[in-house]
Short mmCIF file of C-alpha atoms in Angstrom, two decimals:
data_model
loop_
_atom_site.label_atom_id
_atom_site.label_comp_id
_atom_site.label_asym_id
_atom_site.label_seq_id
_atom_site.Cartn_x
_atom_site.Cartn_y
_atom_site.Cartn_z
CA UNK A 1 -10.65 -17.18 -11.33
CA UNK A 2 -9.86 -18.89 -7.83
CA UNK A 3 -9.37 -17.24 -4.48
CA UNK A 4 -5.75 -17.72 -5.30
CA UNK A 5 -5.26 -17.18 -8.68
CA UNK A 6 -6.81 -13.64 -7.73
CA UNK A 7 -5.29 -13.16 -5.66
CA UNK A 8 -1.90 -13.43 -8.06
CA UNK A 9 -3.26 -11.57 -10.42
CA UNK A 10 -3.81 -8.44 -8.73
CA UNK A 11 -0.53 -8.55 -6.93
CA UNK A 12 1.31 -8.77 -9.90
CA UNK A 13 -0.57 -5.97 -11.48
CA UNK A 14 0.15 -3.74 -8.47
CA UNK A 15 3.56 -4.40 -9.23
CA UNK A 16 4.63 -4.40 -13.02
CA UNK A 17 2.20 -1.45 -13.16
CA UNK A 18 3.42 0.52 -9.80
CA UNK A 19 6.79 -0.45 -8.76
CA UNK A 20 9.12 0.24 -11.90
CA UNK A 21 11.72 2.23 -9.85
CA UNK A 22 14.21 1.23 -7.69
CA UNK A 23 14.09 2.88 -4.96
CA UNK A 24 10.26 2.69 -4.77
CA UNK A 25 11.34 -1.12 -4.01
CA UNK A 26 13.25 -0.03 -1.56
CA UNK A 27 11.07 1.98 0.00
CA UNK A 28 8.23 -0.55 -0.21
CA UNK A 29 10.86 -3.30 1.28
CA UNK A 30 11.53 -1.25 4.31
CA UNK A 31 7.93 0.32 4.63
CA UNK A 32 7.12 -3.60 4.69
CA UNK A 33 10.03 -4.40 7.61
CA UNK A 34 8.10 -1.01 9.71
CA UNK A 35 4.94 -2.61 9.14
CA UNK A 36 6.30 -6.37 10.18
CA UNK A 37 7.13 -4.22 13.86
CA UNK A 38 3.79 -2.78 13.68
CA UNK A 39 1.76 -6.33 13.57
CA UNK A 40 4.11 -7.55 16.56
CA UNK A 41 3.26 -4.41 18.36
CA UNK A 42 -0.21 -4.37 17.95
CA UNK A 43 -0.67 -7.33 20.72
CA UNK A 44 2.20 -5.41 23.20
CA UNK A 45 2.38 -1.54 22.62
CA UNK A 46 -0.26 -0.91 20.29
CA UNK A 47 -0.11 3.74 20.13
CA UNK A 48 4.81 2.68 19.13
CA UNK A 49 2.27 0.14 16.05
CA UNK A 50 0.38 2.91 14.74
CA UNK A 51 2.59 4.89 15.04
CA UNK A 52 4.68 2.99 13.34
CA UNK A 53 2.68 1.71 11.27
CA UNK A 54 2.09 5.60 10.08
CA UNK A 55 4.75 7.54 9.97
CA UNK A 56 7.10 5.34 8.98
CA UNK A 57 5.93 2.55 7.03
CA UNK A 58 2.89 4.63 5.81
CA UNK A 59 4.81 7.14 5.34
CA UNK A 60 7.97 5.89 3.24
CA UNK A 61 5.62 3.36 0.83
CA UNK A 62 3.60 7.00 -0.87
CA UNK A 63 6.93 8.83 -1.08
CA UNK A 64 7.88 5.88 -3.21
CA UNK A 65 4.87 5.90 -5.15
CA UNK A 66 4.54 9.46 -5.77
CA UNK A 67 7.92 10.88 -6.16
CA UNK A 68 9.65 7.97 -7.64
CA UNK A 69 7.65 5.92 -9.55
CA UNK A 70 7.12 7.42 -13.18
CA UNK A 71 3.62 8.44 -14.35
CA UNK A 72 4.69 8.66 -18.22
CA UNK A 73 3.27 6.05 -20.48
CA UNK A 74 4.13 2.60 -19.46
CA UNK A 75 5.43 1.44 -23.15
CA UNK A 76 7.01 -2.67 -20.38
CA UNK A 77 3.14 -2.90 -20.27
CA UNK A 78 2.14 -0.68 -23.43
CA UNK A 79 0.03 1.12 -20.63
CA UNK A 80 -0.70 5.40 -20.06
CA UNK A 81 -0.78 6.35 -16.11
CA UNK A 82 -4.16 7.72 -16.63
CA UNK A 83 -4.90 4.01 -17.49
CA UNK A 84 -3.14 2.73 -14.91
CA UNK A 85 -5.32 4.93 -12.11
CA UNK A 86 -9.11 4.25 -14.07
CA UNK A 87 -8.66 0.33 -13.51
CA UNK A 88 -6.61 0.85 -9.84
CA UNK A 89 -8.06 -1.86 -7.65
CA UNK A 90 -7.20 -1.01 -4.61
CA UNK A 91 -5.91 2.79 -3.70
CA UNK A 92 -5.16 4.84 -6.55
CA UNK A 93 -3.12 8.08 -6.76
CA UNK A 94 -6.69 10.36 -6.59
CA UNK A 95 -7.70 8.46 -3.31
CA UNK A 96 -5.10 8.07 -2.00
CA UNK A 97 -3.74 11.83 -1.61
CA UNK A 98 -8.36 12.29 0.17
CA UNK A 99 -7.26 9.64 2.54
CA UNK A 100 -3.12 11.08 3.78
CA UNK A 101 -5.79 14.54 3.80
CA UNK A 102 -7.89 12.71 6.72
CA UNK A 103 -4.64 11.29 8.10
CA UNK A 104 -3.16 14.23 8.58
CA UNK A 105 -6.08 16.82 9.81
CA UNK A 106 -7.17 14.05 12.27
CA UNK A 107 -4.46 15.27 14.36
CA UNK A 108 -5.06 18.89 14.32
CA UNK A 109 -9.25 17.96 15.02
CA UNK A 110 -8.02 16.60 18.01
CA UNK A 111 -5.52 19.56 19.56
CA UNK A 112 -8.51 20.80 19.72
CA UNK A 113 -11.11 19.03 20.66
CA UNK A 114 -9.04 15.70 23.18
CA UNK A 115 -12.18 13.63 22.76
CA UNK A 116 -12.58 13.58 18.19
CA UNK A 117 -16.13 15.03 17.80
CA UNK A 118 -16.94 13.18 21.09
CA UNK A 119 -15.89 9.93 19.82
CA UNK A 120 -12.78 9.42 22.29
CA UNK A 121 -12.87 9.94 26.31
CA UNK A 122 -10.96 13.05 26.87
CA UNK A 123 -7.41 12.72 27.39
CA UNK A 124 -4.64 15.43 29.83
CA UNK A 125 -1.56 14.91 28.54
CA UNK A 126 1.39 14.90 25.58
CA UNK A 127 0.65 10.75 26.29
CA UNK A 128 -2.94 11.06 26.47
CA UNK A 129 -2.64 13.26 22.58
CA UNK A 130 -0.91 10.55 22.09
CA UNK A 131 -2.93 7.49 22.25
CA UNK A 132 -5.73 8.48 21.06
CA UNK A 133 -3.87 9.79 18.23
CA UNK A 134 -3.03 6.28 17.37
CA UNK A 135 -6.93 5.23 17.93
CA UNK A 136 -7.58 7.58 16.01
CA UNK A 137 -5.19 6.80 13.10
CA UNK A 138 -6.09 2.78 13.95
CA UNK A 139 -10.02 3.45 13.34
CA UNK A 140 -8.52 5.60 9.75
CA UNK A 141 -6.47 2.71 8.62
CA UNK A 142 -8.99 -0.61 9.13
CA UNK A 143 -11.94 1.93 8.13
CA UNK A 144 -9.79 3.10 4.68
CA UNK A 145 -9.63 -0.57 4.57
CA UNK A 146 -13.31 -1.81 5.08
CA UNK A 147 -14.33 0.49 3.42
CA UNK A 148 -12.64 -0.21 0.45
CA UNK A 149 -13.25 -3.85 0.92
CA UNK A 150 -17.14 -3.06 0.44
CA UNK A 151 -16.78 -0.82 -1.81
CA UNK A 152 -14.83 -3.73 -4.13
CA UNK A 153 -17.78 -6.06 -2.87
CA UNK A 154 -20.38 -3.64 -6.03
CA UNK A 155 -18.18 -2.63 -8.79
CA UNK A 156 -16.00 -6.71 -8.34
CA UNK A 157 -17.86 -8.83 -6.46
CA UNK A 158 -17.54 -10.67 -3.61
CA UNK A 159 -14.39 -12.53 -4.15
CA UNK A 160 -13.01 -9.68 -5.44
CA UNK A 161 -12.75 -7.46 -2.10
CA UNK A 162 -11.26 -10.13 -0.01
CA UNK A 163 -9.19 -11.22 -2.46
CA UNK A 164 -8.23 -6.88 -1.78
CA UNK A 165 -7.83 -6.83 1.99
CA UNK A 166 -5.86 -10.22 2.03
CA UNK A 167 -4.01 -8.65 -0.65
CA UNK A 168 -3.02 -5.73 1.91
CA UNK A 169 -3.11 -7.28 5.10
CA UNK A 170 -0.85 -9.37 3.60
CA UNK A 171 1.75 -7.16 1.41
CA UNK A 172 4.39 -6.77 4.42
CA UNK A 173 5.42 -11.14 3.46
CA UNK A 174 4.79 -10.56 -0.72
CA UNK A 175 6.87 -6.68 -0.45
CA UNK A 176 10.57 -8.30 1.12
CA UNK A 177 10.18 -11.19 -0.81
CA UNK A 178 10.08 -9.06 -4.39
CA UNK A 179 12.13 -7.05 -3.17
CA UNK A 180 15.16 -8.38 -1.63
CA UNK A 181 17.01 -7.36 -3.55
CA UNK A 182 16.12 -3.94 -4.68
CA UNK A 183 19.24 -2.52 -3.41
CA UNK A 184 22.13 -4.73 -4.91
CA UNK A 185 19.97 -3.10 -8.15
CA UNK A 186 20.31 0.05 -7.05
CA UNK A 187 24.13 -0.40 -6.06
CA UNK A 188 24.41 -1.79 -10.60
CA UNK A 189 23.30 1.25 -11.48
CA UNK A 190 20.22 -0.54 -12.19
CA UNK A 191 16.76 2.37 -11.17
CA UNK A 192 13.99 0.74 -12.97
CA UNK A 193 12.56 -2.93 -13.10
CA UNK A 194 12.28 -3.98 -16.97
CA UNK A 195 9.45 -6.44 -15.26
CA UNK A 196 11.02 -9.05 -16.76
CA UNK A 197 9.79 -11.64 -14.58
CA UNK A 198 6.28 -11.08 -15.37
CA UNK A 199 6.93 -11.30 -19.09
CA UNK A 200 8.52 -14.52 -19.26
CA UNK A 201 5.89 -16.23 -17.03
CA UNK A 202 3.07 -14.14 -19.62
CA UNK A 203 5.39 -16.50 -22.19
CA UNK A 204 5.09 -19.26 -20.30
CA UNK A 205 1.06 -18.90 -19.84
CA UNK A 206 0.31 -18.11 -23.74
CA UNK A 207 2.79 -21.10 -24.69
CA UNK A 208 0.70 -23.86 -22.19
#
């Protein structure tokens, strides 16, 4: 596949396998808005950008996955939860638990060691703590992104890694595009997406 074709496939696989629940989609919509705010603030107020990115955008996103997304057999896609976890290109739930554990532990380490194990300049006061914490969380986020991208270079190929890297950075834009109607469906009482858009495309592709 060409780059854009693989990007489209990764996006669709992510949507159809991991975003059935409308509340999860709605939380992703809010999360995407927070991430876009972080993108802008990163050049103006990096501390606020990281705090919004981790404490709002990331938490809302993961609440949707961990608490609202069904873990039972997926009748729409005819796939078990275990199968979907095994083929997940990015961070599946097990990998996310590891990443989030590192994120939670980081403030504790920084509280007892203001240099973060010698990696940062010591700063005093609450403002100094928050500044170093934002640097730490920024490093964790970027590190997780780079680590998985390089890992994908070896297990799936250079293009797949670059595609996933691009997908993650552009997910906020794409989430707003495909999930902006989630509040409307929730108010209608439609709590699960039947993925009809995906299967319409699939049938068209098969006929062509």
